[in-house]
Coordinates of C-alpha atoms and ligand atoms in Angstrom, one line a residue:
M18 CA -3.5 27.9 -20.3
T19 CA -5.3 24.7 -20.0
F20 CA -5.3 22.4 -17.0
P21 CA -3.7 18.9 -17.2
V22 CA -5.6 15.7 -17.8
I23 CA -4.5 12.7 -15.6
G24 CA -5.5 9.2 -16.5
V25 CA -5.5 6.6 -13.8
V26 CA -5.5 2.9 -14.8
G27 CA -7.7 1.1 -12.2
G28 CA -10.8 2.3 -10.4
G29 CA -10.2 1.3 -6.8
Q30 CA -10.3 3.4 -3.7
L31 CA -6.8 4.9 -4.5
A32 CA -8.1 6.4 -7.7
R33 CA -11.2 7.5 -5.9
M34 CA -9.2 9.4 -3.3
M35 CA -7.2 11.2 -6.0
A36 CA -10.4 12.9 -7.1
P37 CA -10.7 15.5 -4.3
A38 CA -7.0 16.5 -4.9
A39 CA -7.5 16.8 -8.6
T40 CA -10.7 18.8 -8.1
A41 CA -9.0 21.2 -5.7
L42 CA -6.2 21.9 -8.1
G43 CA -8.5 22.1 -11.2
F44 CA -7.0 19.1 -12.9
E45 CA -9.2 16.7 -14.9
L46 CA -9.0 13.1 -13.6
R47 CA -10.1 10.1 -15.8
V48 CA -10.2 6.5 -14.7
L49 CA -10.0 3.3 -16.7
A50 CA -12.4 1.3 -14.5
E51 CA -12.7 -2.5 -14.2
G52 CA -16.5 -2.2 -14.1
E53 CA -19.3 0.3 -13.7
D54 CA -19.5 -0.3 -10.0
V55 CA -15.9 0.0 -8.8
S56 CA -15.0 2.5 -6.1
A57 CA -13.7 5.4 -8.2
V58 CA -16.5 5.6 -10.7
S59 CA -19.0 7.6 -8.6
A60 CA -16.2 10.1 -7.9
V61 CA -14.8 10.6 -11.4
P62 CA -17.2 11.6 -14.2
T63 CA -15.0 10.2 -17.0
S64 CA -14.6 6.6 -16.1
P65 CA -14.7 4.4 -19.2
V66 CA -14.8 0.7 -18.5
G67 CA -11.9 -1.3 -19.9
D68 CA -9.5 -4.1 -19.2
Y69 CA -6.1 -3.0 -18.1
R70 CA -4.6 -6.2 -19.6
D71 CA -5.9 -5.2 -23.1
L72 CA -3.4 -3.0 -25.0
D73 CA -6.1 -1.5 -27.2
A74 CA -8.1 -0.5 -24.2
L75 CA -5.0 1.2 -22.7
L76 CA -4.2 2.9 -26.0
E77 CA -7.7 4.2 -26.4
F78 CA -7.7 5.4 -22.8
S79 CA -4.4 7.2 -23.3
Q80 CA -5.9 9.6 -25.9
G81 CA -5.9 13.2 -24.7
L82 CA -4.0 12.4 -21.4
D83 CA -1.1 14.5 -20.2
V84 CA 0.0 11.7 -18.0
M85 CA -1.1 8.1 -17.3
T86 CA -0.6 6.7 -13.8
F87 CA -2.0 3.8 -11.8
D88 CA -4.2 2.7 -9.0
H89 CA -2.5 -0.7 -8.9
E90 CA 0.6 -2.4 -10.3
H91 CA -0.9 -5.1 -12.5
V92 CA -0.7 -3.5 -15.9
P93 CA 1.7 -5.8 -17.9
T94 CA 5.1 -4.3 -18.3
E95 CA 5.2 -5.0 -22.0
H96 CA 2.0 -2.9 -22.5
L97 CA 3.6 0.0 -20.7
R98 CA 6.6 -0.2 -23.0
V99 CA 4.3 0.0 -26.1
L100 CA 2.4 2.9 -24.6
Q101 CA 5.7 4.7 -24.0
A102 CA 6.9 4.0 -27.5
A103 CA 3.6 5.5 -28.7
G104 CA 4.4 8.7 -26.9
V105 CA 2.3 8.2 -23.8
N106 CA 3.7 9.9 -20.7
V107 CA 3.6 6.9 -18.3
Q108 CA 4.4 7.7 -14.7
P109 CA 5.9 5.7 -13.1
G110 CA 7.5 4.1 -16.2
P111 CA 7.9 0.4 -16.7
D112 CA 11.6 0.2 -15.7
A113 CA 10.7 1.6 -12.3
L114 CA 7.3 -0.1 -11.9
V115 CA 8.6 -3.6 -12.6
N116 CA 10.3 -3.4 -9.1
A117 CA 6.9 -3.2 -7.6
Q118 CA 5.4 -5.8 -9.9
D119 CA 7.9 -8.5 -9.4
K120 CA 9.3 -9.3 -6.0
L121 CA 12.3 -11.2 -7.5
V122 CA 13.3 -8.1 -9.5
M123 CA 12.8 -6.0 -6.4
R124 CA 15.0 -8.2 -4.2
A125 CA 17.8 -8.1 -6.8
A126 CA 17.5 -4.3 -7.0
I127 CA 17.7 -3.9 -3.3
D128 CA 20.9 -6.0 -3.3
R129 CA 22.3 -4.0 -6.1
L130 CA 21.7 -0.8 -4.0
E131 CA 23.3 -2.5 -1.0
L132 CA 20.3 -1.8 1.1
P133 CA 19.2 -4.3 3.8
N134 CA 17.3 -7.3 2.3
P135 CA 16.3 -10.4 4.3
T136 CA 18.2 -13.5 3.2
W137 CA 16.4 -14.5 -0.1
A138 CA 16.7 -16.8 -3.1
S139 CA 14.9 -17.4 -6.3
V140 CA 13.7 -21.0 -6.1
E141 CA 12.7 -23.0 -9.2
D142 CA 11.2 -26.0 -7.4
V143 CA 10.5 -27.8 -4.1
E144 CA 14.1 -29.1 -4.0
A145 CA 15.5 -25.6 -4.2
L146 CA 13.1 -24.5 -1.5
V147 CA 14.2 -27.3 0.8
A148 CA 17.8 -26.5 0.2
F149 CA 17.1 -22.8 1.0
G150 CA 15.4 -23.8 4.2
E151 CA 18.2 -26.1 5.2
Q152 CA 20.7 -23.4 4.7
T153 CA 18.8 -20.4 6.4
G154 CA 16.8 -22.5 8.9
W155 CA 13.1 -23.1 9.1
P156 CA 10.5 -21.6 8.9
V157 CA 10.9 -19.7 5.6
V158 CA 8.5 -17.5 3.7
L159 CA 7.5 -18.4 0.2
K160 CA 6.1 -15.7 -2.1
M161 CA 4.6 -15.5 -5.6
P162 CA 6.8 -12.9 -7.2
R163 CA 3.8 -11.4 -9.2
G164 CA 0.2 -10.7 -8.5
G165 CA 0.1 -11.0 -4.7
Y166 CA -1.6 -8.4 -2.5
D167 CA -2.9 -8.3 1.1
G168 CA -0.9 -11.4 2.0
K169 CA -2.3 -13.5 -0.8
G170 CA 0.6 -15.2 -2.5
V171 CA 2.6 -15.4 0.7
R172 CA 2.9 -18.5 2.8
I173 CA 5.0 -19.6 5.7
V174 CA 6.7 -23.0 5.2
D175 CA 7.7 -24.6 8.5
S176 CA 9.7 -27.7 7.5
P177 CA 11.0 -29.7 4.6
E178 CA 7.8 -31.8 4.9
E179 CA 5.7 -28.7 4.4
A180 CA 8.0 -27.5 1.6
R181 CA 7.1 -30.7 -0.2
Q182 CA 3.4 -29.7 -0.1
T183 CA 4.1 -26.5 -2.2
T184 CA 4.2 -28.2 -5.6
E185 CA 1.0 -26.5 -6.6
W186 CA 2.5 -23.1 -6.1
F187 CA 5.5 -24.0 -8.3
E188 CA 3.1 -25.3 -10.9
A189 CA 1.2 -21.9 -10.8
M190 CA 4.4 -19.8 -11.1
A191 CA 8.1 -20.5 -11.1
P192 CA 10.6 -19.4 -10.0
L193 CA 9.2 -18.3 -6.6
L194 CA 10.8 -16.1 -4.0
A195 CA 12.0 -17.7 -0.8
E196 CA 12.9 -15.5 2.2
A197 CA 14.2 -16.1 5.7
K198 CA 11.4 -15.5 8.1
V199 CA 12.3 -12.2 9.7
D200 CA 12.1 -11.9 13.5
F201 CA 10.8 -8.3 13.5
S202 CA 9.6 -6.1 16.3
R203 CA 7.1 -4.2 14.2
E204 CA 6.4 -3.3 10.6
L205 CA 7.3 0.2 9.2
S206 CA 6.5 2.1 6.1
A207 CA 8.6 4.8 4.5
L208 CA 6.6 6.9 2.1
V209 CA 8.2 9.2 -0.5
A210 CA 7.2 11.0 -3.7
R211 CA 9.6 11.8 -6.6
T212 CA 9.1 13.8 -9.8
P213 CA 10.6 12.9 -13.2
D214 CA 13.0 15.8 -12.7
G215 CA 14.3 14.2 -9.5
E216 CA 12.8 16.3 -6.7
S217 CA 11.8 14.0 -3.8
R218 CA 10.1 14.4 -0.5
A219 CA 9.6 11.9 2.3
W220 CA 7.0 11.7 5.1
P221 CA 8.1 10.5 8.5
V222 CA 8.4 6.7 8.8
V223 CA 5.2 5.2 10.2
H224 CA 4.4 2.1 12.2
T225 CA 2.0 -0.2 10.4
I226 CA -0.1 -3.0 12.0
Q227 CA -1.2 -5.9 9.7
V228 CA -3.9 -8.3 10.6
D229 CA -4.1 -11.5 8.5
G230 CA -1.9 -9.8 5.9
V231 CA -4.1 -6.7 5.6
C232 CA -3.1 -3.3 6.8
D233 CA -5.3 -2.6 9.8
E234 CA -3.8 0.4 11.5
V235 CA -1.1 3.0 11.0
I236 CA 0.6 5.2 13.7
A237 CA 2.4 8.3 12.3
P238 CA 5.1 9.0 13.0
A239 CA 6.4 5.6 14.4
Q240 CA 6.7 6.0 18.1
D241 CA 10.0 5.5 19.9
I242 CA 12.0 4.7 16.8
P243 CA 15.7 5.5 17.2
L244 CA 16.4 8.7 15.3
E245 CA 19.2 7.1 13.2
V246 CA 16.9 4.2 12.2
A247 CA 14.1 6.6 11.1
A248 CA 16.7 8.7 9.2
A249 CA 18.2 5.6 7.6
A250 CA 14.8 4.2 6.6
E251 CA 13.8 7.5 5.0
D252 CA 17.1 7.8 3.2
A253 CA 16.7 4.3 1.9
A254 CA 13.3 5.1 0.5
V255 CA 14.6 8.3 -1.2
R256 CA 17.6 6.4 -2.6
I257 CA 15.4 3.6 -4.0
A258 CA 13.2 6.3 -5.6
N259 CA 16.2 8.0 -7.2
E260 CA 18.1 5.0 -8.3
L261 CA 15.2 3.1 -9.7
G262 CA 13.8 6.3 -11.4
V263 CA 10.5 6.1 -9.4
T264 CA 7.9 8.8 -10.1
G265 CA 4.8 9.5 -8.1
V266 CA 4.3 8.1 -4.6
M267 CA 6.2 5.0 -3.4
A268 CA 5.8 3.1 -0.1
V269 CA 8.7 1.1 1.1
E270 CA 7.4 -1.5 3.6
M271 CA 10.0 -2.6 6.1
F272 CA 10.6 -4.8 9.1
E273 CA 12.1 -3.2 12.2
T274 CA 14.9 -5.4 13.5
P275 CA 16.3 -3.6 16.7
G276 CA 20.0 -4.1 17.2
V277 CA 20.4 -6.0 14.0
G278 CA 22.2 -4.4 11.0
A279 CA 20.7 -1.0 10.1
G280 CA 17.7 -1.7 12.4
F281 CA 15.4 -2.5 9.5
L282 CA 15.0 -4.8 6.5
I283 CA 13.1 -4.0 3.3
N284 CA 10.0 -6.0 2.7
E285 CA 8.5 -4.7 -0.5
L286 CA 7.8 -1.6 -2.7
A287 CA 4.5 -0.2 -3.8
M288 CA 4.6 2.5 -6.5
R289 CA 1.3 4.4 -6.0
P290 CA -0.4 5.9 -3.1
H291 CA -0.6 3.3 -0.4
N292 CA -2.8 2.2 2.5
T293 CA 0.1 3.1 4.9
G294 CA -0.1 6.7 3.6
H295 CA -3.8 7.3 4.1
W296 CA -3.1 9.2 7.4
T297 CA -1.6 12.0 5.2
Q298 CA -5.1 13.0 4.1
D299 CA -5.8 14.6 7.4
G300 CA -2.4 14.4 9.1
S301 CA 0.0 16.1 6.7
V302 CA 0.2 19.4 4.9
T303 CA 0.1 17.5 1.6
S304 CA -1.8 14.3 1.3
Q305 CA -0.2 11.4 -0.6
F306 CA -3.0 11.7 -3.2
E307 CA -2.2 15.4 -4.0
Q308 CA 1.5 14.6 -3.9
H309 CA 1.1 11.7 -6.4
L310 CA -0.7 14.0 -8.9
R311 CA 1.9 16.8 -8.4
A312 CA 4.8 14.3 -8.8
V313 CA 3.5 12.5 -12.0
L314 CA 2.9 16.0 -13.5
N315 CA 6.4 17.0 -12.6
L316 CA 5.2 19.9 -10.5
P317 CA 7.0 21.1 -7.3
L318 CA 6.1 18.8 -4.4
G319 CA 4.1 19.9 -1.4
A320 CA 5.4 20.1 2.2
T321 CA 5.2 16.8 4.1
D322 CA 5.1 18.2 7.6
V323 CA 2.8 16.4 10.1
L324 CA -0.2 18.3 11.4
G325 CA 0.0 17.1 15.0
P326 CA 2.2 15.1 17.3
I327 CA 0.4 11.8 16.5
V328 CA -1.9 10.6 13.7
V329 CA -3.7 7.3 13.7
M330 CA -5.3 5.7 10.6
K331 CA -7.7 2.8 11.3
N332 CA -9.1 0.7 8.5
F333 CA -12.6 -0.8 8.6
L334 CA -13.4 -4.0 6.7
G335 CA -16.8 -5.3 5.8
G336 CA -18.6 -6.7 8.8
D337 CA -22.1 -7.1 10.1
N338 CA -23.3 -3.6 9.0
Q339 CA -24.5 -3.5 5.4
E340 CA -25.9 0.1 5.8
L341 CA -22.8 2.0 6.6
F342 CA -24.5 5.4 6.7
S343 CA -26.9 4.2 9.4
A344 CA -23.9 4.2 11.8
Y345 CA -22.6 7.6 10.9
P346 CA -24.6 9.6 13.5
M347 CA -23.3 7.4 16.3
A348 CA -19.7 7.3 14.8
M349 CA -19.6 11.0 14.3
A350 CA -21.0 11.8 17.7
S351 CA -18.5 9.5 19.4
E352 CA -15.5 11.4 18.0
P353 CA -16.0 14.8 16.4
A354 CA -12.3 15.1 15.5
A355 CA -12.3 11.8 13.5
K356 CA -12.3 12.0 9.7
I357 CA -14.2 9.2 8.0
H358 CA -13.2 8.0 4.5
C359 CA -15.7 5.6 2.9
Y360 CA -14.8 3.9 -0.4
G361 CA -18.3 3.5 -1.8
K362 CA -17.8 -0.2 -2.1
E363 CA -20.4 -2.9 -1.5
V364 CA -19.9 -4.4 2.0
R365 CA -18.4 -7.9 1.9
P366 CA -16.9 -9.6 4.8
G367 CA -13.2 -8.8 5.1
R368 CA -13.1 -6.3 2.3
K369 CA -11.5 -3.0 2.9
I370 CA -14.3 -0.5 2.7
G371 CA -13.0 2.6 4.5
H372 CA -10.8 4.1 7.1
V373 CA -10.8 6.7 9.9
N374 CA -8.1 9.2 10.5
L375 CA -7.6 10.9 13.9
V376 CA -5.0 13.5 14.8
G377 CA -4.1 13.5 18.5
A378 CA -3.0 16.4 20.7
S379 CA -0.1 14.7 22.3
A380 CA 2.1 11.7 21.4
A381 CA 1.7 10.6 25.0
D382 CA -1.9 9.9 24.2
V383 CA -1.1 7.4 21.5
D384 CA -3.1 4.6 23.2
S385 CA -6.2 6.8 23.6
V386 CA -6.0 8.1 20.0
R387 CA -5.8 4.5 18.8
Q388 CA -8.7 3.5 21.0
R389 CA -10.8 6.4 19.8
A390 CA -10.1 5.8 16.1
T391 CA -10.8 2.1 16.6
T392 CA -14.2 2.9 18.3
V393 CA -15.3 5.0 15.3
A394 CA -14.2 2.4 12.8
N395 CA -15.9 -0.4 14.8
I396 CA -19.2 1.5 15.1
I397 CA -19.3 1.8 11.3
R398 CA -18.3 -1.8 10.7
D399 CA -20.7 -3.2 13.3
G400 CA -23.5 -0.7 13.1
R401 CA -23.7 -0.4 16.9
A402 CA -21.8 0.9 19.9
P403 CA -18.8 -1.2 21.0
A404 CA -19.8 -3.5 23.8
R405 CA -18.7 -2.2 27.2
P406 CA -16.7 -4.4 29.5
G407 CA -18.8 -5.6 32.4
P408 CA -20.0 -8.7 34.3
G409 CA -20.6 -11.5 31.9
N410 CA -19.4 -9.5 28.9
S411 CA -15.9 -10.3 27.9
E412 CA -16.0 -9.2 24.2
E413 CA -14.7 -5.7 24.8
H414 CA -13.3 -4.0 21.6
S415 CA -13.2 -6.7 19.0
Ligands
ADP14 P1 1.8 -8.6 0.0 O1 2.4 -8.3 -1.3 O2 0.6 -9.5 -0.1 O3 1.5 -7.4 0.8 P2 4.1 -9.1 1.7 O4 5.3 -9.5 1.0 O5 4.0 -7.7 2.2 O6 2.8 -9.5 0.8 O7 3.8 -10.0 3.0 C1 2.6 -9.9 3.7 C2 2.9 -10.0 5.2 O8 3.6 -11.2 5.5 C3 3.9 -8.9 5.7 O9 3.2 -7.7 5.9 C4 4.5 -9.6 6.9 O10 3.6 -9.4 8.0 C5 4.6 -11.0 6.5 N1 5.9 -11.3 5.9 C6 6.2 -11.2 4.6 N2 7.5 -11.5 4.4 C7 8.0 -11.9 5.6 C8 9.3 -12.3 6.0 N3 10.4 -12.5 5.2 N4 9.5 -12.6 7.3 C9 8.4 -12.5 8.2 N5 7.2 -12.1 7.9 C10 7.0 -11.8 6.5

């Protein structure tokens, strides 16, 4: 018996965090890296450098793999089809993945499944955008269907005058996706995994907090969510996975809309482990990274039970502190229960460089668990203790 070889296209932190799961199970992980210095390279011994847009590089990388999977969704759909035709076991396959690559395709799929979408339209030009805004009411949200991440490729358009200033966007890509601006109470994420044979498992729906379009914090499970909304959101994620033939981990990002329709609307799909699932590393029986490997290998999925009443994940972005390790003694001493995950990336302002997971003893403590996780993350980001509130000092926890 030999152990399987898994190839991951893309060497970011998601690929990096698959490595401990692969090691534990005895699998060989290989990564097609964008460069010698990307996050996964120091964690994965076989990390050839190659361009994921280059079919030859992908074909070469596919040699000897049992399965090819992804750290991001940017591999061209047509390359994936060629790989499949060449006999490569691509998971998720192109027909599923295109729903995470192209927001217009995704919106149409969600409509087809009769799941709750915001009002949307495919708009070819400024006139069509103005017409959409006049119909649904301003403001509207304009999105590049392909290539966006962390809020890049998303803009709010407040008025017909502002719509007329979006010509550049239509020149860059057309058609674009226009959506009604949803009045949501919070953002949610429903995470599932599915195998090629059709086994699926979901984690409980979580509350995600975005700052400037970037995931900043996750509270698992989402607190005070009506049971029927949580169940419907989980069911929607499982149904999407089944009906679109998704394999591996998928995150369904949602807007909570209390009292309106099903109580949520679907925002977007990600078909890979996702920032909103990092809490599972320390807060669930099976982490999303292990589950992804099991799923793409068509192995039985692991249990998704939560390991405590409340789990908080807090991201840290690049800040003042260039020497992250120098802050570890203080960070670790401040919260011995915190689990620190560092992506091995060069510190640049605003760049995601790590996160902290903390399991709390009681859901009633959610505020204190959030505060404690934030303190650890801020110590690492800033390289110093958080400022204490006091006379003349108003910059408490930034
Ligand atoms: P990305 O692909 O860059 O993550 P998203 O489509 O998730 O882009 O949008 C980024 C953020 O913009 C969302 O997390 C949400 O806060 C806000 N947003 C996106 N679409 C809408 C919408 N239709 N209504 C209100 N806010 C939205």
